[in-house]
mmCIF file of C-alpha atoms in Angstrom:
data_model
loop_
_atom_site.group_PDB
_atom_site.id
_atom_site.type_symbol
_atom_site.label_atom_id
_atom_site.label_comp_id
_atom_site.label_asym_id
_atom_site.label_seq_id
_atom_site.Cartn_x
_atom_site.Cartn_y
_atom_site.Cartn_z
ATOM 1 C CA MET A 45 106.621 115.032 129.081
ATOM 2 C CA SER A 46 104.401 112.604 127.203
ATOM 3 C CA SER A 47 105.146 111.741 123.562
ATOM 4 C CA ASN A 48 103.372 109.957 120.722
ATOM 5 C CA ARG A 49 104.955 107.089 118.777
ATOM 6 C CA SER A 50 106.550 109.411 116.225
ATOM 7 C CA GLY A 51 108.554 111.046 118.989
ATOM 8 C CA ARG A 52 106.772 114.408 118.820
ATOM 9 C CA PRO A 53 105.743 115.938 122.178
ATOM 10 C CA ALA A 54 102.020 115.630 122.867
ATOM 11 C CA PHE A 55 101.589 119.382 123.317
ATOM 12 C CA VAL A 56 102.733 119.906 119.723
ATOM 13 C CA ARG A 57 99.927 117.755 118.429
ATOM 14 C CA ARG A 58 97.426 119.570 120.647
ATOM 15 C CA LEU A 59 98.697 122.841 119.227
ATOM 16 C CA ARG A 60 98.135 121.534 115.715
ATOM 17 C CA ILE A 61 94.516 120.728 116.409
ATOM 18 C CA ALA A 62 93.855 124.005 118.216
ATOM 19 C CA SER A 63 95.244 125.985 115.288
ATOM 20 C CA ALA A 64 93.354 124.067 112.600
ATOM 21 C CA LEU A 65 90.437 126.461 112.188
ATOM 22 C CA VAL A 66 92.585 129.572 111.874
ATOM 23 C CA LEU A 67 94.952 127.933 109.438
ATOM 24 C CA SER A 68 92.189 126.482 107.293
ATOM 25 C CA VAL A 69 90.806 129.991 106.848
ATOM 26 C CA ALA A 70 94.272 131.177 105.865
ATOM 27 C CA LEU A 71 94.560 128.390 103.333
ATOM 28 C CA ALA A 72 91.176 129.194 101.884
ATOM 29 C CA SER A 73 92.373 132.715 101.174
ATOM 30 C CA CYS A 74 95.240 131.511 98.986
ATOM 31 C CA GLN A 75 94.809 132.255 95.292
ATOM 32 C CA SER A 76 94.742 129.390 92.794
ATOM 33 C CA MET A 77 97.300 129.473 90.019
ATOM 34 C CA ASP A 78 97.927 128.210 86.507
ATOM 35 C CA LEU A 79 100.879 125.817 86.413
ATOM 36 C CA SER A 80 102.233 127.583 83.340
ATOM 37 C CA ARG A 81 103.029 130.753 85.331
ATOM 38 C CA SER A 82 106.723 131.300 85.948
ATOM 39 C CA ASP A 83 106.313 134.126 88.445
ATOM 40 C CA VAL A 84 104.639 132.141 91.228
ATOM 41 C CA ARG A 85 105.401 133.594 94.625
ATOM 42 C CA ALA A 86 106.445 131.495 97.602
ATOM 43 C CA GLY A 87 102.988 131.373 99.199
ATOM 44 C CA LEU A 88 102.141 131.377 102.889
ATOM 45 C CA ILE A 89 105.673 130.885 104.159
ATOM 46 C CA PRO A 90 108.877 132.441 102.770
ATOM 47 C CA PRO A 91 111.235 129.638 101.711
ATOM 48 C CA THR A 92 114.019 131.054 103.894
ATOM 49 C CA LYS A 93 112.043 130.412 107.075
ATOM 50 C CA ALA A 94 111.070 127.133 108.693
ATOM 51 C CA PRO A 95 107.544 126.198 107.537
ATOM 52 C CA THR A 96 104.979 126.078 110.320
ATOM 53 C CA LEU A 97 101.799 125.286 108.376
ATOM 54 C CA MET A 98 99.797 122.661 110.258
ATOM 55 C CA VAL A 99 96.183 121.757 109.575
ATOM 56 C CA GLY A 100 93.900 119.528 111.610
ATOM 57 C CA ALA A 101 92.112 116.583 110.040
ATOM 58 C CA GLU A 102 88.766 118.365 110.324
ATOM 59 C CA ALA A 103 89.970 120.923 107.760
ATOM 60 C CA VAL A 104 90.501 118.235 105.117
ATOM 61 C CA ALA A 105 87.715 117.055 102.840
ATOM 62 C CA GLU A 106 86.814 113.449 103.558
ATOM 63 C CA ARG A 107 86.822 111.147 100.551
ATOM 64 C CA THR A 108 85.407 113.756 98.178
ATOM 65 C CA PRO A 109 87.254 113.182 94.907
ATOM 66 C CA ALA A 110 89.317 116.010 93.445
ATOM 67 C CA SER A 111 91.020 116.002 90.064
ATOM 68 C CA ILE A 112 93.093 118.030 87.649
ATOM 69 C CA VAL A 113 94.501 117.517 84.160
ATOM 70 C CA VAL A 114 97.612 119.436 83.100
ATOM 71 C CA ASP A 115 99.337 119.622 79.736
ATOM 72 C CA MET A 116 102.670 117.892 80.286
ATOM 73 C CA ASP A 117 104.529 120.165 77.874
ATOM 74 C CA THR A 118 103.162 123.596 78.772
ATOM 75 C CA GLY A 119 101.783 123.209 82.294
ATOM 76 C CA ARG A 120 98.413 124.573 81.177
ATOM 77 C CA VAL A 121 95.450 123.374 83.217
ATOM 78 C CA LEU A 122 92.988 121.557 80.953
ATOM 79 C CA GLN A 123 90.428 120.419 83.551
ATOM 80 C CA ALA A 124 89.964 120.845 87.271
ATOM 81 C CA ASP A 125 87.451 119.673 89.874
ATOM 82 C CA ASP A 126 88.074 121.081 93.363
ATOM 83 C CA PRO A 127 91.807 121.341 92.560
ATOM 84 C CA ASP A 128 92.633 123.459 95.639
ATOM 85 C CA GLY A 129 90.660 121.501 98.235
ATOM 86 C CA LEU A 130 92.821 120.075 101.018
ATOM 87 C CA ARG A 131 93.453 116.338 100.939
ATOM 88 C CA HIS A 132 95.918 113.943 102.518
ATOM 89 C CA PRO A 133 98.449 112.987 99.808
ATOM 90 C CA ALA A 134 99.392 109.592 101.321
ATOM 91 C CA SER A 135 102.240 108.006 99.338
ATOM 92 C CA LEU A 136 102.135 110.688 96.639
ATOM 93 C CA THR A 137 104.439 112.301 99.216
ATOM 94 C CA LYS A 138 107.234 110.077 97.926
ATOM 95 C CA LEU A 139 107.342 112.110 94.724
ATOM 96 C CA MET A 140 108.783 114.947 96.799
ATOM 97 C CA THR A 141 111.120 112.564 98.637
ATOM 98 C CA LEU A 142 112.424 111.488 95.242
ATOM 99 C CA TYR A 143 112.676 115.099 94.057
ATOM 100 C CA MET A 144 114.864 115.897 97.063
ATOM 101 C CA LEU A 145 116.990 112.810 96.408
ATOM 102 C CA PHE A 146 117.450 113.772 92.752
ATOM 103 C CA GLU A 147 118.550 117.245 93.816
ATOM 104 C CA ALA A 148 121.102 115.759 96.198
ATOM 105 C CA ILE A 149 122.467 113.525 93.435
ATOM 106 C CA GLU A 150 122.647 116.493 91.053
ATOM 107 C CA ALA A 151 124.551 118.511 93.672
ATOM 108 C CA LYS A 152 126.900 115.550 94.227
ATOM 109 C CA ARG A 153 126.007 115.376 97.900
ATOM 110 C CA ILE A 154 125.256 111.688 97.389
ATOM 111 C CA GLY A 155 125.939 109.192 94.615
ATOM 112 C CA LEU A 156 123.878 106.449 93.007
ATOM 113 C CA ASP A 157 126.106 103.735 94.430
ATOM 114 C CA ASP A 158 126.438 105.244 97.906
ATOM 115 C CA ALA A 159 125.166 103.010 100.703
ATOM 116 C CA MET A 160 122.681 104.580 103.099
ATOM 117 C CA PRO A 161 122.436 103.098 106.611
ATOM 118 C CA VAL A 162 119.187 101.655 107.947
ATOM 119 C CA THR A 163 118.347 102.727 111.500
ATOM 120 C CA ALA A 164 115.989 100.989 113.887
ATOM 121 C CA TYR A 165 113.539 103.876 113.392
ATOM 122 C CA ALA A 166 113.526 103.480 109.594
ATOM 123 C CA ALA A 167 113.210 99.699 109.789
ATOM 124 C CA ALA A 168 110.196 100.033 112.104
ATOM 125 C CA ARG A 169 108.075 102.062 109.648
ATOM 126 C CA ALA A 170 104.712 100.506 108.845
ATOM 127 C CA PRO A 171 104.144 98.701 105.533
ATOM 128 C CA SER A 172 104.376 99.020 102.617
ATOM 129 C CA LYS A 173 108.100 98.325 102.996
ATOM 130 C CA LEU A 174 111.081 96.351 101.743
ATOM 131 C CA GLY A 175 111.653 94.822 105.167
ATOM 132 C CA LEU A 176 115.018 96.473 105.754
ATOM 133 C CA ARG A 177 116.707 95.616 109.054
ATOM 134 C CA PRO A 178 118.612 97.844 111.464
ATOM 135 C CA GLY A 179 122.262 97.859 110.524
ATOM 136 C CA ASP A 180 121.549 97.098 106.856
ATOM 137 C CA THR A 181 122.482 99.493 104.091
ATOM 138 C CA ILE A 182 120.746 100.205 100.805
ATOM 139 C CA ARG A 183 122.258 101.814 97.717
ATOM 140 C CA VAL A 184 120.748 105.035 96.478
ATOM 141 C CA ARG A 185 119.852 103.513 93.102
ATOM 142 C CA ASP A 186 117.967 100.664 94.819
ATOM 143 C CA ALA A 187 116.231 103.127 97.135
ATOM 144 C CA MET A 188 114.916 104.999 94.105
ATOM 145 C CA PHE A 189 113.140 101.862 92.865
ATOM 146 C CA GLY A 190 111.957 101.076 96.381
ATOM 147 C CA LEU A 191 110.260 104.471 96.558
ATOM 148 C CA ALA A 192 108.891 104.770 93.023
ATOM 149 C CA VAL A 193 107.816 101.168 92.400
ATOM 150 C CA LYS A 194 107.172 99.512 95.765
ATOM 151 C CA SER A 195 106.316 102.728 97.670
ATOM 152 C CA ALA A 196 108.394 101.498 100.601
ATOM 153 C CA ASN A 197 108.008 103.503 103.811
ATOM 154 C CA ASP A 198 111.170 102.132 105.390
ATOM 155 C CA VAL A 199 113.141 103.340 102.375
ATOM 156 C CA ALA A 200 111.551 106.792 102.629
ATOM 157 C CA SER A 201 112.882 107.189 106.167
ATOM 158 C CA VAL A 202 116.313 105.875 105.159
ATOM 159 C CA VAL A 203 116.510 108.611 102.510
ATOM 160 C CA ALA A 204 115.188 111.240 104.929
ATOM 161 C CA GLU A 205 117.777 110.374 107.555
ATOM 162 C CA ALA A 206 120.603 110.237 105.022
ATOM 163 C CA LEU A 207 119.787 113.675 103.605
ATOM 164 C CA GLY A 208 118.176 115.491 106.537
ATOM 165 C CA GLY A 209 119.158 113.695 109.721
ATOM 166 C CA THR A 210 115.597 112.899 110.841
ATOM 167 C CA ASP A 211 112.157 112.475 109.314
ATOM 168 C CA ASP A 212 110.986 115.727 110.925
ATOM 169 C CA ALA A 213 113.941 117.793 109.701
ATOM 170 C CA PHE A 214 113.607 116.348 106.211
ATOM 171 C CA ALA A 215 109.856 117.066 106.187
ATOM 172 C CA LEU A 216 110.599 120.740 106.908
ATOM 173 C CA ALA A 217 113.003 120.790 103.972
ATOM 174 C CA MET A 218 110.350 119.124 101.802
ATOM 175 C CA THR A 219 107.839 121.823 102.703
ATOM 176 C CA ARG A 220 110.370 124.562 101.938
ATOM 177 C CA LYS A 221 110.942 122.952 98.557
ATOM 178 C CA ALA A 222 107.195 122.773 97.982
ATOM 179 C CA ARG A 223 106.933 126.530 98.602
ATOM 180 C CA SER A 224 109.773 127.226 96.173
ATOM 181 C CA LEU A 225 107.914 125.227 93.505
ATOM 182 C CA GLY A 226 104.690 127.174 94.094
ATOM 183 C CA MET A 227 102.921 124.424 96.041
ATOM 184 C CA THR A 228 101.222 126.886 98.382
ATOM 185 C CA ARG A 229 98.751 124.498 100.027
ATOM 186 C CA THR A 230 101.061 121.606 100.804
ATOM 187 C CA ASN A 231 102.590 120.683 104.145
ATOM 188 C CA PHE A 232 104.766 117.632 104.652
ATOM 189 C CA ALA A 233 105.059 116.002 108.073
ATOM 190 C CA ASN A 234 107.007 112.901 107.024
ATOM 191 C CA PRO A 235 108.787 111.589 103.901
ATOM 192 C CA SER A 236 106.509 108.604 103.284
ATOM 193 C CA GLY A 237 102.891 109.743 103.466
ATOM 194 C CA LEU A 238 102.081 107.613 106.500
ATOM 195 C CA PRO A 239 99.043 109.015 108.360
ATOM 196 C CA ASP A 240 99.559 112.419 109.965
ATOM 197 C CA GLU A 241 96.893 115.111 110.329
ATOM 198 C CA ALA A 242 99.412 117.756 109.224
ATOM 199 C CA GLN A 243 100.302 115.976 105.961
ATOM 200 C CA ILE A 244 98.152 117.854 103.460
ATOM 201 C CA SER A 245 98.156 118.859 99.813
ATOM 202 C CA THR A 246 95.860 119.474 96.836
ATOM 203 C CA ALA A 247 95.349 118.074 93.364
ATOM 204 C CA ARG A 248 96.848 121.257 91.880
ATOM 205 C CA ASP A 249 99.942 121.062 94.071
ATOM 206 C CA MET A 250 100.489 117.391 93.264
ATOM 207 C CA ALA A 251 100.141 118.132 89.554
ATOM 208 C CA ARG A 252 102.692 120.898 89.903
ATOM 209 C CA LEU A 253 105.091 118.489 91.600
ATOM 210 C CA GLY A 254 104.617 115.904 88.859
ATOM 211 C CA TYR A 255 105.160 118.572 86.208
ATOM 212 C CA GLU A 256 108.280 119.975 87.864
ATOM 213 C CA ILE A 257 109.896 116.622 88.571
ATOM 214 C CA ARG A 258 109.504 115.528 84.939
ATOM 215 C CA LYS A 259 110.738 118.859 83.618
ATOM 216 C CA ARG A 260 113.784 119.161 85.865
ATOM 217 C CA PHE A 261 114.833 115.499 86.014
ATOM 218 C CA PRO A 262 113.950 113.906 82.663
ATOM 219 C CA GLN A 263 116.821 111.436 83.099
ATOM 220 C CA TYR A 264 114.748 109.591 85.692
ATOM 221 C CA ALA A 265 111.558 109.365 83.624
ATOM 222 C CA SER A 266 111.961 105.617 83.111
ATOM 223 C CA LEU A 267 111.906 105.076 86.874
ATOM 224 C CA TYR A 268 108.195 105.896 87.128
ATOM 225 C CA LYS A 269 107.153 103.475 84.404
ATOM 226 C CA THR A 270 109.042 100.513 85.844
ATOM 227 C CA GLU A 271 106.554 97.684 86.318
ATOM 228 C CA GLY A 272 108.703 95.633 88.665
ATOM 229 C CA PHE A 273 112.155 95.210 90.191
ATOM 230 C CA ASP A 274 114.152 92.688 92.204
ATOM 231 C CA TYR A 275 115.743 93.376 95.583
ATOM 232 C CA GLY A 276 116.986 91.136 98.363
ATOM 233 C CA GLY A 277 115.934 87.998 96.532
ATOM 234 C CA ARG A 278 112.337 89.140 96.061
ATOM 235 C CA HIS A 279 110.407 90.584 93.123
ATOM 236 C CA TYR A 280 108.256 93.659 93.675
ATOM 237 C CA THR A 281 105.557 94.844 91.264
ATOM 238 C CA ALA A 282 104.486 98.429 90.721
ATOM 239 C CA THR A 283 101.584 99.818 92.716
ATOM 240 C CA ASN A 284 100.446 101.756 89.606
ATOM 241 C CA LYS A 285 98.226 99.230 87.842
ATOM 242 C CA LEU A 286 97.717 101.452 84.779
ATOM 243 C CA LEU A 287 101.291 100.703 83.690
ATOM 244 C CA GLY A 288 101.263 98.206 80.837
ATOM 245 C CA ARG A 289 97.458 98.236 80.736
ATOM 246 C CA VAL A 290 96.499 101.709 79.541
ATOM 247 C CA ALA A 291 98.227 102.808 76.341
ATOM 248 C CA GLY A 292 100.593 105.739 76.787
ATOM 249 C CA VAL A 293 100.735 105.712 80.606
ATOM 250 C CA ASP A 294 104.360 106.142 81.676
ATOM 251 C CA GLY A 295 104.218 106.922 85.460
ATOM 252 C CA MET A 296 103.992 108.267 88.175
ATOM 253 C CA LYS A 297 102.759 107.369 91.742
ATOM 254 C CA THR A 298 99.864 105.919 93.739
ATOM 255 C CA GLY A 299 98.842 106.629 97.321
ATOM 256 C CA PHE A 300 96.393 105.374 99.927
ATOM 257 C CA VAL A 301 95.669 105.829 103.612
ATOM 258 C CA ASN A 302 92.251 105.513 105.213
ATOM 259 C CA ALA A 303 91.901 109.273 105.612
ATOM 260 C CA SER A 304 92.774 110.005 101.978
ATOM 261 C CA GLY A 305 91.047 107.368 99.926
ATOM 262 C CA PHE A 306 92.815 106.227 96.763
ATOM 263 C CA ASN A 307 95.109 108.749 95.062
ATOM 264 C CA LEU A 308 97.042 108.711 91.809
ATOM 265 C CA VAL A 309 99.336 111.031 89.891
ATOM 266 C CA ALA A 310 99.606 109.617 86.369
ATOM 267 C CA SER A 311 101.476 110.814 83.304
ATOM 268 C CA ALA A 312 100.604 109.698 79.791
ATOM 269 C CA ARG A 313 101.524 110.513 76.203
ATOM 270 C CA ARG A 314 99.558 109.691 73.071
ATOM 271 C CA ASN A 315 99.142 111.091 69.599
ATOM 272 C CA GLY A 316 101.965 113.594 70.103
ATOM 273 C CA ARG A 317 100.484 115.074 73.284
ATOM 274 C CA GLY A 318 101.075 114.469 76.971
ATOM 275 C CA VAL A 319 99.138 115.058 80.202
ATOM 276 C CA ILE A 320 99.582 114.750 83.931
ATOM 277 C CA VAL A 321 96.368 113.592 85.609
ATOM 278 C CA VAL A 322 95.753 113.715 89.350
ATOM 279 C CA VAL A 323 92.807 112.084 91.097
ATOM 280 C CA LEU A 324 92.585 112.291 94.895
ATOM 281 C CA GLY A 325 90.047 110.510 97.080
ATOM 282 C CA GLY A 326 88.790 107.609 95.030
ATOM 283 C CA ARG A 327 86.557 105.236 96.978
ATOM 284 C CA THR A 328 88.411 102.221 95.604
ATOM 285 C CA GLY A 329 91.578 101.695 93.615
ATOM 286 C CA ARG A 330 89.513 100.492 90.677
ATOM 287 C CA GLU A 331 87.306 103.604 90.758
ATOM 288 C CA ARG A 332 90.355 105.884 90.940
ATOM 289 C CA ASP A 333 92.060 104.086 88.050
ATOM 290 C CA ALA A 334 88.909 104.266 85.916
ATOM 291 C CA SER A 335 88.620 108.012 86.558
ATOM 292 C CA VAL A 336 92.239 108.588 85.548
ATOM 293 C CA GLU A 337 91.858 106.450 82.430
ATOM 294 C CA ALA A 338 88.712 108.327 81.389
ATOM 295 C CA LEU A 339 90.474 111.691 81.760
ATOM 296 C CA ILE A 340 93.437 110.461 79.718
ATOM 297 C CA ASP A 341 91.083 109.300 76.943
ATOM 298 C CA THR A 342 89.223 112.614 77.032
ATOM 299 C CA TYR A 343 92.290 114.820 76.645
ATOM 300 C CA LEU A 344 94.610 112.624 74.566
ATOM 301 C CA GLY A 345 92.057 110.823 72.433
ATOM 302 C CA PRO A 346 91.659 107.079 72.029
ATOM 303 C CA ALA A 347 94.742 104.902 71.849
ATOM 304 C CA SER A 348 95.690 104.103 68.271
#
């Protein structure tokens, strides 16, 4: 049986493409929701069952920007432009990888100083990466910075294997978690955001994830505003270039693959108010950053 480089049988990928049209219609029928609702239902797939949502690339809007602004304190949607249109999240995916890691720490299934092994598979992930080698280990606390600041794909797979056994098994758990959070139009295929036609989300779902991760795990808020960290004798700077440049910005995560354009989930607080801003599909990083900055200024007022 033939396989692709990710180890998935070729017939599975053919099945994904063949089912794209039907599933895109099903997604289009989903109802949008206000993030402030507490009675959100699980969505397309009950959280007790293995998610099977897979959408072909043709069902995803190509480079058409989408955005949403959410009140950080109440979850109320303040602005939205195509918030439910399907996009590839790219490395915004790592927000969910971190959410799953935080849950595991909270449940004492893993500790901050525990060493996670690096497999040959994890070490072989495409950049961006820390350059981990097979047989190495990395502490959980260092992995957190590797994910949030450097957006390291090798670290994402290390975490996935430590918590779920394999990237694929962990991605299923990520999608179940997404459903439980009310992210009805999100499907994860890997823990990093590396290109995969089945890795899809929306601006609304990414805003919900940003909102939930800040609300449930406030003790890690400083992680997202870290502008740089040292590991293995090297210094790594944050991919989020708004940090330290735009007043009030205190996180969260950037993302880019060719199919997605430039994505950003940003949180900011000024003048006693806070927002989470999501922009997906910027043509350049500079254009994306300018759009996010303009939305922050609009809803929080000028920096004092």
